[in-house]
mmCIF file of C-alpha atoms and ligand atoms in Angstrom:
data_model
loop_
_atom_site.group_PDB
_atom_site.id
_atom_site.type_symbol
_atom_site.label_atom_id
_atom_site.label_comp_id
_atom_site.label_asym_id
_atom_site.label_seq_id
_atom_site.Cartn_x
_atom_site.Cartn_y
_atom_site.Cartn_z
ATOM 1 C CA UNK A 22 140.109 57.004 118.759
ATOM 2 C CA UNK A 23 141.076 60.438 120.095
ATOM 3 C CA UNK A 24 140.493 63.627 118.413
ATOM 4 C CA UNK A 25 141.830 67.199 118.296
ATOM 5 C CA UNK A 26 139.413 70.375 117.469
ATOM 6 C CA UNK A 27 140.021 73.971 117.356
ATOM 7 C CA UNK A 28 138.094 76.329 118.374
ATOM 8 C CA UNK A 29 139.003 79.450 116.822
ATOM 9 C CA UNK A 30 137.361 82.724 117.418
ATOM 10 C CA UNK A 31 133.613 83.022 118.228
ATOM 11 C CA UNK A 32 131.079 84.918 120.633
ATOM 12 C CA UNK A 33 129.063 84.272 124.240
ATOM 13 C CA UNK A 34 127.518 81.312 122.385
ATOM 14 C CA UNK A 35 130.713 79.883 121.873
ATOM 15 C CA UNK A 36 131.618 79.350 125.885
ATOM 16 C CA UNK A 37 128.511 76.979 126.495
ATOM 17 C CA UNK A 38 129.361 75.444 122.970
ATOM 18 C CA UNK A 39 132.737 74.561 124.422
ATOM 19 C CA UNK A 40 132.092 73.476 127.370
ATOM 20 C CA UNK A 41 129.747 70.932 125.946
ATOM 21 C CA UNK A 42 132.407 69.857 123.672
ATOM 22 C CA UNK A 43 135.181 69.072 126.194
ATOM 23 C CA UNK A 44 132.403 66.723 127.724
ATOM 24 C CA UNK A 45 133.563 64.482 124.540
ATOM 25 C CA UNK A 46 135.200 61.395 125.031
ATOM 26 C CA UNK A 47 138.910 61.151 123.995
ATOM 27 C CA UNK A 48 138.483 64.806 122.564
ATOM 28 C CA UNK A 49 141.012 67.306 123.119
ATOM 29 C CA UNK A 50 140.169 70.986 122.631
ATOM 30 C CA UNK A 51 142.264 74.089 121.683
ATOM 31 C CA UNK A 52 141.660 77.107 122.335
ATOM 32 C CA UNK A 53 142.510 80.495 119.508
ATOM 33 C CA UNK A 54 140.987 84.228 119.561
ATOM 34 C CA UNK A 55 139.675 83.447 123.723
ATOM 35 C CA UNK A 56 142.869 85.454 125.598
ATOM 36 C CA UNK A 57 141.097 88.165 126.816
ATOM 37 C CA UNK A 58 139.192 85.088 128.754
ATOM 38 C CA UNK A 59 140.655 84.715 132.647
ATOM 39 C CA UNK A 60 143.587 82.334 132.132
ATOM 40 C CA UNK A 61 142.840 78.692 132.610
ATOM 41 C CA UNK A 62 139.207 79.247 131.267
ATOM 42 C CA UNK A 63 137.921 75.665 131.473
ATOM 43 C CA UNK A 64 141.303 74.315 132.225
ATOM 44 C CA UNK A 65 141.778 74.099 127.952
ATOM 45 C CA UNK A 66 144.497 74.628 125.867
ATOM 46 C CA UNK A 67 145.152 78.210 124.656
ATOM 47 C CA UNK A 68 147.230 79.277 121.420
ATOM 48 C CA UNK A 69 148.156 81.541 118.978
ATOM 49 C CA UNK A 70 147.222 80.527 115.650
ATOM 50 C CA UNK A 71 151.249 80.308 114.672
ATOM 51 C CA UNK A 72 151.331 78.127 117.544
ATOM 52 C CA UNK A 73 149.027 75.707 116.136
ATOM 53 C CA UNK A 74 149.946 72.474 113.631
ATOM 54 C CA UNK A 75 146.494 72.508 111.705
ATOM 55 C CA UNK A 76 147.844 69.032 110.130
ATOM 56 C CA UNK A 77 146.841 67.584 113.195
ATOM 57 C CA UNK A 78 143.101 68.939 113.794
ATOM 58 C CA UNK A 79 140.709 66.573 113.207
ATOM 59 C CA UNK A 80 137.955 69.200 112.945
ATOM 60 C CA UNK A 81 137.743 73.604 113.066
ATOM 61 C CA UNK A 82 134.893 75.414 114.619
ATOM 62 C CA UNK A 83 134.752 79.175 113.254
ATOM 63 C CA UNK A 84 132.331 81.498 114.483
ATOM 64 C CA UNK A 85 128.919 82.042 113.402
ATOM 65 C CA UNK A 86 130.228 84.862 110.868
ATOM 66 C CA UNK A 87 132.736 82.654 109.755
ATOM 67 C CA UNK A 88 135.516 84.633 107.829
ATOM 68 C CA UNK A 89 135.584 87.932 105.939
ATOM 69 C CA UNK A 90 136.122 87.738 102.004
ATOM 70 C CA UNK A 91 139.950 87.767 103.068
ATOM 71 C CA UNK A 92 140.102 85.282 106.038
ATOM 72 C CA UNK A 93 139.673 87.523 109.131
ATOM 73 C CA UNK A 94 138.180 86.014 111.820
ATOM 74 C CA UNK A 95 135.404 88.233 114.006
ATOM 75 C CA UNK A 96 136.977 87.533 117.748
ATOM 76 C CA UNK A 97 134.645 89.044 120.267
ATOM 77 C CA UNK A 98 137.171 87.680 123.354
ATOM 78 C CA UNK A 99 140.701 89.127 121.771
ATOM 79 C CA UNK A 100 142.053 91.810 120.245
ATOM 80 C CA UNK A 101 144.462 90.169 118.228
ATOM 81 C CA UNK A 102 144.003 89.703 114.372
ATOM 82 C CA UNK A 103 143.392 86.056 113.242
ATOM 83 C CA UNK A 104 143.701 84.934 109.568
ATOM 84 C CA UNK A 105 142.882 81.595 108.328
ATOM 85 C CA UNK A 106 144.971 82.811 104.712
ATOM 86 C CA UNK A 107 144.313 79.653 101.691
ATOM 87 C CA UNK A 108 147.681 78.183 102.794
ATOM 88 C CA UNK A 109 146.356 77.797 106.117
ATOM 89 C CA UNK A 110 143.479 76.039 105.065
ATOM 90 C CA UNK A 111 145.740 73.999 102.452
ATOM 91 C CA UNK A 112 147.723 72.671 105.522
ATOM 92 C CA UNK A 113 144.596 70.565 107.230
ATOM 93 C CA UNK A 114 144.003 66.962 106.779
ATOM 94 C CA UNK A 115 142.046 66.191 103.751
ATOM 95 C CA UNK A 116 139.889 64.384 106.874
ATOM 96 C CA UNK A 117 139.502 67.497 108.422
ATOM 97 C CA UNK A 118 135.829 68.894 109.056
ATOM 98 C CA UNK A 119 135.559 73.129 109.328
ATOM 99 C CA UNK A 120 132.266 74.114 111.548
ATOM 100 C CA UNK A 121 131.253 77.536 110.568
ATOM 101 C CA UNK A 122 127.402 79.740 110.951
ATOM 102 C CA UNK A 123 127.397 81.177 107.538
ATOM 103 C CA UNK A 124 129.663 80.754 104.706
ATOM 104 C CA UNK A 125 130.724 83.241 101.971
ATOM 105 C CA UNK A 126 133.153 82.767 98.798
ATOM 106 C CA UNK A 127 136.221 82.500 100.477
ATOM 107 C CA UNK A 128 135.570 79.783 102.952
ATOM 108 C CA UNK A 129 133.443 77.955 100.036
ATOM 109 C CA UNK A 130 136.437 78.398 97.853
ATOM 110 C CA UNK A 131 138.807 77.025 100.171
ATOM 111 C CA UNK A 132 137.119 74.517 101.333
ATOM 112 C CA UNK A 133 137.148 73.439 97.567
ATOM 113 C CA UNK A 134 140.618 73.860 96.609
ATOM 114 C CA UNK A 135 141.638 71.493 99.966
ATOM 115 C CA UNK A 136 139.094 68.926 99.700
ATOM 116 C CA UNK A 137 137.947 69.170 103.283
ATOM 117 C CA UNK A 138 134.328 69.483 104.196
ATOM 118 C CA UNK A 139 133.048 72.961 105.831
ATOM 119 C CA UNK A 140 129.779 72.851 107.662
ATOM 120 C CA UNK A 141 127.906 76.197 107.707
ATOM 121 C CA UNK A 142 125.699 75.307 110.501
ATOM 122 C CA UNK A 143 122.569 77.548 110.290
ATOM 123 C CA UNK A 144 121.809 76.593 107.022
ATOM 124 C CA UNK A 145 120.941 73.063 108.255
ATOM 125 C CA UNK A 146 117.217 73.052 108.352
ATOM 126 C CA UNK A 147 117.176 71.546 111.916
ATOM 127 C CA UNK A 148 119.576 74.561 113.506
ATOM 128 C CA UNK A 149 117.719 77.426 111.945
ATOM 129 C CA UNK A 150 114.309 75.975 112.694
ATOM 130 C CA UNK A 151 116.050 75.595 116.831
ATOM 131 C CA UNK A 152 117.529 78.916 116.137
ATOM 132 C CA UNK A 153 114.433 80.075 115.499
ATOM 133 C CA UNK A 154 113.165 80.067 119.181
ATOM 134 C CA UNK A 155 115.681 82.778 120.770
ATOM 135 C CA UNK A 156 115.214 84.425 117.711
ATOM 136 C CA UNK A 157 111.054 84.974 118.162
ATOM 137 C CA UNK A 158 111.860 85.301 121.834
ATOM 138 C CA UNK A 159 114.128 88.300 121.295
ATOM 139 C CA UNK A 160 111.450 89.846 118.869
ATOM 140 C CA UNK A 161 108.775 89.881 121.773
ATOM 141 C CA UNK A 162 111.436 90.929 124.080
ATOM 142 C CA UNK A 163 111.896 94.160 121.773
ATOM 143 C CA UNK A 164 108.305 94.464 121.085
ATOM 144 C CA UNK A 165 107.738 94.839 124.679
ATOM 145 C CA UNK A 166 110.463 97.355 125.304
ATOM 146 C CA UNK A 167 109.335 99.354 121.850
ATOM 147 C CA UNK A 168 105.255 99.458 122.847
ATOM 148 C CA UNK A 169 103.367 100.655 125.392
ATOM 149 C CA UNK A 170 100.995 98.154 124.521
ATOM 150 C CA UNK A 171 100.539 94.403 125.612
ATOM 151 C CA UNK A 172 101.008 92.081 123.078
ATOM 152 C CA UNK A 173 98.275 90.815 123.755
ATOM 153 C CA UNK A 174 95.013 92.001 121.158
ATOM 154 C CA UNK A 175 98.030 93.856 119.120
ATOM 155 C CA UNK A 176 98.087 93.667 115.581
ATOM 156 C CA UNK A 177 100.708 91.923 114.921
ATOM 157 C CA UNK A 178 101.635 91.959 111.119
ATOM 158 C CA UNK A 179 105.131 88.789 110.203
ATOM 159 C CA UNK A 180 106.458 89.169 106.527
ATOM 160 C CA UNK A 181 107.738 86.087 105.482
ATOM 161 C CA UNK A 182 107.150 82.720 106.494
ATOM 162 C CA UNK A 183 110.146 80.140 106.561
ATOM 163 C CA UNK A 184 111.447 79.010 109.546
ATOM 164 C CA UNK A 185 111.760 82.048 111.553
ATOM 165 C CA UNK A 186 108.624 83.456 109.947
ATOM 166 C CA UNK A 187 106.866 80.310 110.972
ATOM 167 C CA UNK A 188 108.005 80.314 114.862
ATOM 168 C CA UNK A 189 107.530 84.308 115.364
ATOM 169 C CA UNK A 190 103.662 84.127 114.131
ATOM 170 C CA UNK A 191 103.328 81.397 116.142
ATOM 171 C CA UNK A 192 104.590 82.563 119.583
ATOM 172 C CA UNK A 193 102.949 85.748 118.821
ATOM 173 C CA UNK A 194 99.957 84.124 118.362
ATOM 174 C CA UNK A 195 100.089 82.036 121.397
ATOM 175 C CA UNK A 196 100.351 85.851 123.121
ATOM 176 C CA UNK A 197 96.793 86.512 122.269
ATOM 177 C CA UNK A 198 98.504 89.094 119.322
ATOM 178 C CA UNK A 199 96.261 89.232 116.065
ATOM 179 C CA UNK A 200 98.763 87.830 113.728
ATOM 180 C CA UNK A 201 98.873 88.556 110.026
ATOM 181 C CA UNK A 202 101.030 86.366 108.068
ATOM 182 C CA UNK A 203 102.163 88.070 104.663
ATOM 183 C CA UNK A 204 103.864 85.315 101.944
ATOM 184 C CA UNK A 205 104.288 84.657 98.368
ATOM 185 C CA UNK A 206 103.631 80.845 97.995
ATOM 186 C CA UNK A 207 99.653 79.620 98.146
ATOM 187 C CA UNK A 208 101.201 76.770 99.996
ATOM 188 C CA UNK A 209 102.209 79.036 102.529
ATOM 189 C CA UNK A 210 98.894 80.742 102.700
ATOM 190 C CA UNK A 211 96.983 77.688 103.140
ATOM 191 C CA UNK A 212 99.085 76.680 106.222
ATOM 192 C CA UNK A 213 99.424 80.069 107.809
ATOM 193 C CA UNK A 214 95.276 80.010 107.494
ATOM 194 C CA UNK A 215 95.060 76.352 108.819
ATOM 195 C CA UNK A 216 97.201 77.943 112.049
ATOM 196 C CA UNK A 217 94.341 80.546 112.899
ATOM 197 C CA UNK A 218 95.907 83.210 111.293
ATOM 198 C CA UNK A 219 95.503 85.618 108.997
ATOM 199 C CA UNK A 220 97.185 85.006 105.607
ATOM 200 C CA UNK A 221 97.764 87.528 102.828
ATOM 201 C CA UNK A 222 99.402 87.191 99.756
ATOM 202 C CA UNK A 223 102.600 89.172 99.813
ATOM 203 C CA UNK A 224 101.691 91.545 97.072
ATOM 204 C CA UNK A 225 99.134 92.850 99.302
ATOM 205 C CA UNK A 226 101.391 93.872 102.109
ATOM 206 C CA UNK A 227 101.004 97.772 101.674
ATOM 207 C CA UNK A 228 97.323 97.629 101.555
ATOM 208 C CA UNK A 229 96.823 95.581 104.884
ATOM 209 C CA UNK A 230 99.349 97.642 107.114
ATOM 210 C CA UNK A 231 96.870 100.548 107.861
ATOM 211 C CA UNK A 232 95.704 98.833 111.342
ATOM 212 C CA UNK A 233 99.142 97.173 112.387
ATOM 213 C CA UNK A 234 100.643 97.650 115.383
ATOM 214 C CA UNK A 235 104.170 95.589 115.165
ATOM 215 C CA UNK A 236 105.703 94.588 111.519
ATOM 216 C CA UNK A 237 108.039 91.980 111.942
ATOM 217 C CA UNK A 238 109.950 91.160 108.881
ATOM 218 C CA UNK A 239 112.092 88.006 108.038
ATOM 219 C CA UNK A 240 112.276 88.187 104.282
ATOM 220 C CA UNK A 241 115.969 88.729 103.493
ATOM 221 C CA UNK A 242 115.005 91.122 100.509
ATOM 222 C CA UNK A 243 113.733 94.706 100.284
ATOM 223 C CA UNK A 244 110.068 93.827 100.522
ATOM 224 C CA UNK A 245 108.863 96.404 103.656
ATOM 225 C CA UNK A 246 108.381 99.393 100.673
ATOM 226 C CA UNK A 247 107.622 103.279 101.029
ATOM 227 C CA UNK A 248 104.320 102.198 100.138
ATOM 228 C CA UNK A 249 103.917 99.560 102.885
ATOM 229 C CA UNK A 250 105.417 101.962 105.391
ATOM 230 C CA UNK A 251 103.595 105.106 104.532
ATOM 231 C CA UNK A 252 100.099 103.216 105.586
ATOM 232 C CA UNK A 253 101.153 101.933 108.948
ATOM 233 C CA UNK A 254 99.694 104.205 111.793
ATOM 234 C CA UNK A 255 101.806 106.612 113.173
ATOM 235 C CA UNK A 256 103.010 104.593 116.409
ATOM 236 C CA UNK A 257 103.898 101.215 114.804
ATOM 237 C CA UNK A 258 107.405 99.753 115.073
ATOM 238 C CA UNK A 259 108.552 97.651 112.756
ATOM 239 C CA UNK A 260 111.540 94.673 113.677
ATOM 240 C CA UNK A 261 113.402 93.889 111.085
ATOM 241 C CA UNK A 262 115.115 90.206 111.571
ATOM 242 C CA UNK A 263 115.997 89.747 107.984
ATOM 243 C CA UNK A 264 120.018 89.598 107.827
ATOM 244 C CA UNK A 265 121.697 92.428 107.079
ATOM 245 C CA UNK A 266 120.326 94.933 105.123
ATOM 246 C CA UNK A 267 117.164 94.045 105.928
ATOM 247 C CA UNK A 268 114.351 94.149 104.000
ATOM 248 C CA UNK A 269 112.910 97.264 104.657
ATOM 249 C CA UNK A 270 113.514 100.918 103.776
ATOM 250 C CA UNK A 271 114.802 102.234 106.776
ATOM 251 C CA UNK A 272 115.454 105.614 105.579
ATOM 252 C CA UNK A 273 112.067 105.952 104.233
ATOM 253 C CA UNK A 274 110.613 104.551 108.182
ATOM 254 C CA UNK A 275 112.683 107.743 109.843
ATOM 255 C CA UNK A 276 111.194 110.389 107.403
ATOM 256 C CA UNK A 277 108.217 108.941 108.317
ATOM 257 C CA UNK A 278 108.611 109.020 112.171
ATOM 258 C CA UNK A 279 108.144 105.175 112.314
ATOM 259 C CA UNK A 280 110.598 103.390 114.616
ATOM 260 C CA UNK A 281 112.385 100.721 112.393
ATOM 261 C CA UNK A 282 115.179 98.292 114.473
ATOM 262 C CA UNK A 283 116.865 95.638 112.209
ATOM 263 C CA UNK A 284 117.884 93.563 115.108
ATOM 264 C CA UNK A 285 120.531 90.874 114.293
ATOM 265 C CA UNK A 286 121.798 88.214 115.830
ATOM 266 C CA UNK A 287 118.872 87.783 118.544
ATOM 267 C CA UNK A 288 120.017 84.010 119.532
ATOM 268 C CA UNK A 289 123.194 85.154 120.829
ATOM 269 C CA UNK A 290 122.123 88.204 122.538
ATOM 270 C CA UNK A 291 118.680 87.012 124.614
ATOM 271 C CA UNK A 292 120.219 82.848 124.750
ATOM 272 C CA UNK A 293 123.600 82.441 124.102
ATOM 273 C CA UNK A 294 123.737 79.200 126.454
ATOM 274 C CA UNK A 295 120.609 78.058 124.737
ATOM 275 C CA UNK A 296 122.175 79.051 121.168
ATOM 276 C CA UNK A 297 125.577 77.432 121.658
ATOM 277 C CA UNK A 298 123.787 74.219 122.947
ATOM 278 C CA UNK A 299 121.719 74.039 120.159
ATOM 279 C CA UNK A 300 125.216 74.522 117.874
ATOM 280 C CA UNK A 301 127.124 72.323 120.499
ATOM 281 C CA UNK A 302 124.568 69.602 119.973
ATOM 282 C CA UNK A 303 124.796 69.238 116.087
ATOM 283 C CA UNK A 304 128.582 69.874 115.894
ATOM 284 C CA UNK A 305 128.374 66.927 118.494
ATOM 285 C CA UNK A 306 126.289 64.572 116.491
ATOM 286 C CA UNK A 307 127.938 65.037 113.050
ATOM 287 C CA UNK A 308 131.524 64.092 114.728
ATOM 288 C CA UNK A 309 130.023 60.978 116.462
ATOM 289 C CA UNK A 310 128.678 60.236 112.908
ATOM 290 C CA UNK A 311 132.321 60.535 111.272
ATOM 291 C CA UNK A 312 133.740 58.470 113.824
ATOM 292 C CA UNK A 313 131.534 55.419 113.364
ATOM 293 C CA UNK A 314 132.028 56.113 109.799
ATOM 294 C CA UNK A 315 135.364 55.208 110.454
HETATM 295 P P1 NAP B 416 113.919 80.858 105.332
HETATM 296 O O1 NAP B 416 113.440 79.670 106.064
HETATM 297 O O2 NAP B 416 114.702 80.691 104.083
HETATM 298 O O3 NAP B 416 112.648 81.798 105.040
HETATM 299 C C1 NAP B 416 112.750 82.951 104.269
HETATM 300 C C2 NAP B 416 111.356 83.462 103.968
HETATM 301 O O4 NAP B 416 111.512 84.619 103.134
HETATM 302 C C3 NAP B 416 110.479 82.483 103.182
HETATM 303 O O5 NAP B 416 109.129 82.705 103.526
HETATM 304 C C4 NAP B 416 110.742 82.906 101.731
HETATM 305 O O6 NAP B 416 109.684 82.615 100.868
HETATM 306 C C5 NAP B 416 110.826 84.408 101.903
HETATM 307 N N1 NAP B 416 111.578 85.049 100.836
HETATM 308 C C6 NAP B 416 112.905 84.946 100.601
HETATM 309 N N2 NAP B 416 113.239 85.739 99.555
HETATM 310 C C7 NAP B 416 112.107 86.335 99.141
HETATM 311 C C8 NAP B 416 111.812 87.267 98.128
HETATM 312 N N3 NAP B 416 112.765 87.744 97.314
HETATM 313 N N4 NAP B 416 110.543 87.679 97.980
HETATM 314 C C9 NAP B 416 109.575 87.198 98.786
HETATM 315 N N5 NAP B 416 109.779 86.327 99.779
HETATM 316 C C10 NAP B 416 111.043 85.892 99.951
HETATM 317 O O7 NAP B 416 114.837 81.755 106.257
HETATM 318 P P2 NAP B 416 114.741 81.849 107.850
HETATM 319 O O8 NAP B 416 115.564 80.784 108.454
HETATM 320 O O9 NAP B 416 113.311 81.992 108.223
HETATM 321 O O10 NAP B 416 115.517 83.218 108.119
HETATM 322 C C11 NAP B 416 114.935 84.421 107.687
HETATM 323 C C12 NAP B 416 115.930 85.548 107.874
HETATM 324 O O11 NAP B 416 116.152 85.755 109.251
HETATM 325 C C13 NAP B 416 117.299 85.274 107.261
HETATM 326 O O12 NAP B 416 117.794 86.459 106.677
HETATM 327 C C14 NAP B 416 118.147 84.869 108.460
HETATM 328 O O13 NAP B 416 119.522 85.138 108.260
HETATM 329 C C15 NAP B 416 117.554 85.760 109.499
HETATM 330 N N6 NAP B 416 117.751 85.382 110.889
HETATM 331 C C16 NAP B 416 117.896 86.392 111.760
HETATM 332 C C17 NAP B 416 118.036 86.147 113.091
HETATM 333 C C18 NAP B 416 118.155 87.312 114.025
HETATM 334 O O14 NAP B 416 118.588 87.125 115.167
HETATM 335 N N7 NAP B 416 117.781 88.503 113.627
HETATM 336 C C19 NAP B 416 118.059 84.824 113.569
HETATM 337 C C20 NAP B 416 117.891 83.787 112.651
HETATM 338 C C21 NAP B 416 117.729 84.083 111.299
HETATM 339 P P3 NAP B 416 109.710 81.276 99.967
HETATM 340 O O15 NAP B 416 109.703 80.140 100.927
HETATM 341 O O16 NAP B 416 108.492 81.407 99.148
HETATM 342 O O17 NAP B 416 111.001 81.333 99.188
#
């Protein structure tokens, strides 16, 4: 059975993503948001949205930021403005499957009112845990351009460990870096002590950042304090992967002279073939598993 999927909007990732995708069998792609793209790119279909009959799509991909609260779609290769407004959404098949990274009310809520089923893709366990590779790969790439040091014998301090938390102590680690490993669950600290490392109870932070040469933080909340920040030594850096705000006090860091980078969206920016094949390869398995549902 053949299928139709939109691709609309989306960033450097996206281009590897699609081209795995038009590797599908029977699967015909369209392109929206990709005009500023040499004509022809990958011999695929390109629209305008008004162009498009959504009744027919058999499945959406959105980029990784999905919508704003009012439908706007982030396009990194056009200028134009894309909205996916509720009528828009009303219009697809009740079959219809919408890929997005993140979700936020308004996709949720209109993915309700329609009945079809949205995907936020990184917060499946098995994407953010892949995910997670670029991502700890991008924070050594910045902690070698920050330091003057080798990673190697640094003190290397991670807040937080979930699945990013996990993979950044570990590839530290596997640098030769001393790697502290701050969290709030005991089954946490038993693990990140089973690994080698050096666990401490996240209520301690402030009092074991006096010998640290690299914070890295991946706990979505404002947990890197004055406190914590006023005890690191004057030439730490501290990388902040926690989405945005962060979770540290960045305007506290500058008083202080200590070089603070929240650095977002690492995948895209040190692997975005690596990142859209890891988003290419779960979109891909999901739609295999609708159609032998079928
Ligand atoms: P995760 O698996 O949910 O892990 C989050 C960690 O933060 C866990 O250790 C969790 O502890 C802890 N935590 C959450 N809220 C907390 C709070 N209020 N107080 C104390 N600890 C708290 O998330 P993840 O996949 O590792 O992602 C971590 C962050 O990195 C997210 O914000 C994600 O969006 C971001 N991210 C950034 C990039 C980038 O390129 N910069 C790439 C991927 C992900 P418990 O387990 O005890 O709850």
């Amino acid at each position: 059975m053949s299928q139709l999927i939109a691709v609309i909007g989306g960033d450097a990732r996206y281009l590897e993503l699609i081209r795995q995708l038009k590797q599908l069998p029977d699967t015909t792609i369209i392109l929206v948001g990709f005009d500023k793209l040499e004509q022809g790119f990958m011999e695929l279909n390109e629209m305008e949205l008004d162009e498009l009959d959504q009744s027919k799509l058999d499945a959406v991909v959105l980029p990784i930021t999905g919508t704003d609260a009012k439908g706007n779609i982030e396009t990194v290769f056009s200028d134009k403005v894309i909205n996916l407004n509720k009528d828009w959404f009303h219009k697809l098949k009740k079959s219809s499957i919408v890929f997005t990274g993140i979700t936020n009310d308004y996709l949720s809520q209109s993915a309700n009112e329609t009945g079809i089923t949205l995907i936020p893709l990184l917060e499946r366990d098995d994407v953010a845990i892949y995910n997670s590779i670029p991502t700890a790969e991008g924070a050594i790439m910045m902690a070698f351009e920050q330091t003057d040091h080798t990673i190697h014998s640094s003190n290397v301090l991670v807040t937080g460990f979930g699945r990013v938390g996990n993979t950044v102590a570990n590839k530290f680690s596997a640098l030769g870096a001393n790697v502290s490993v701050c969290a709030r669950s005991i089954r946490d600290l038993a693990r990140i002590t089973e690994m080698g490392l050096r666990a401490i109870p996240l209520e301690k932070l402030s009092e074991n950042t006096h010998n640290c040469d690299v914070l890295i933080n991946t706990i979505p909340s404002p947990i890197v304090k004055k406190e914590a920040i006023q005890n690191l030594p004057v030439n730490a850096i501290i990388i902040d992967l926690a989405s945005k705000p962060g979770g540290t006090d960045f305007e506290f860091a500058d008083k202080r002279g200590i070089k603070a980078i929240l650095a977002r969206s690492l995948p895209g920016i040190v692997a975005p073939r690596t990142a859209g094949k890891i988003l290419a390869d779960v979109i891909t398995q999901i739609l295999e598993e609708e159609r032998e549902a079928l």
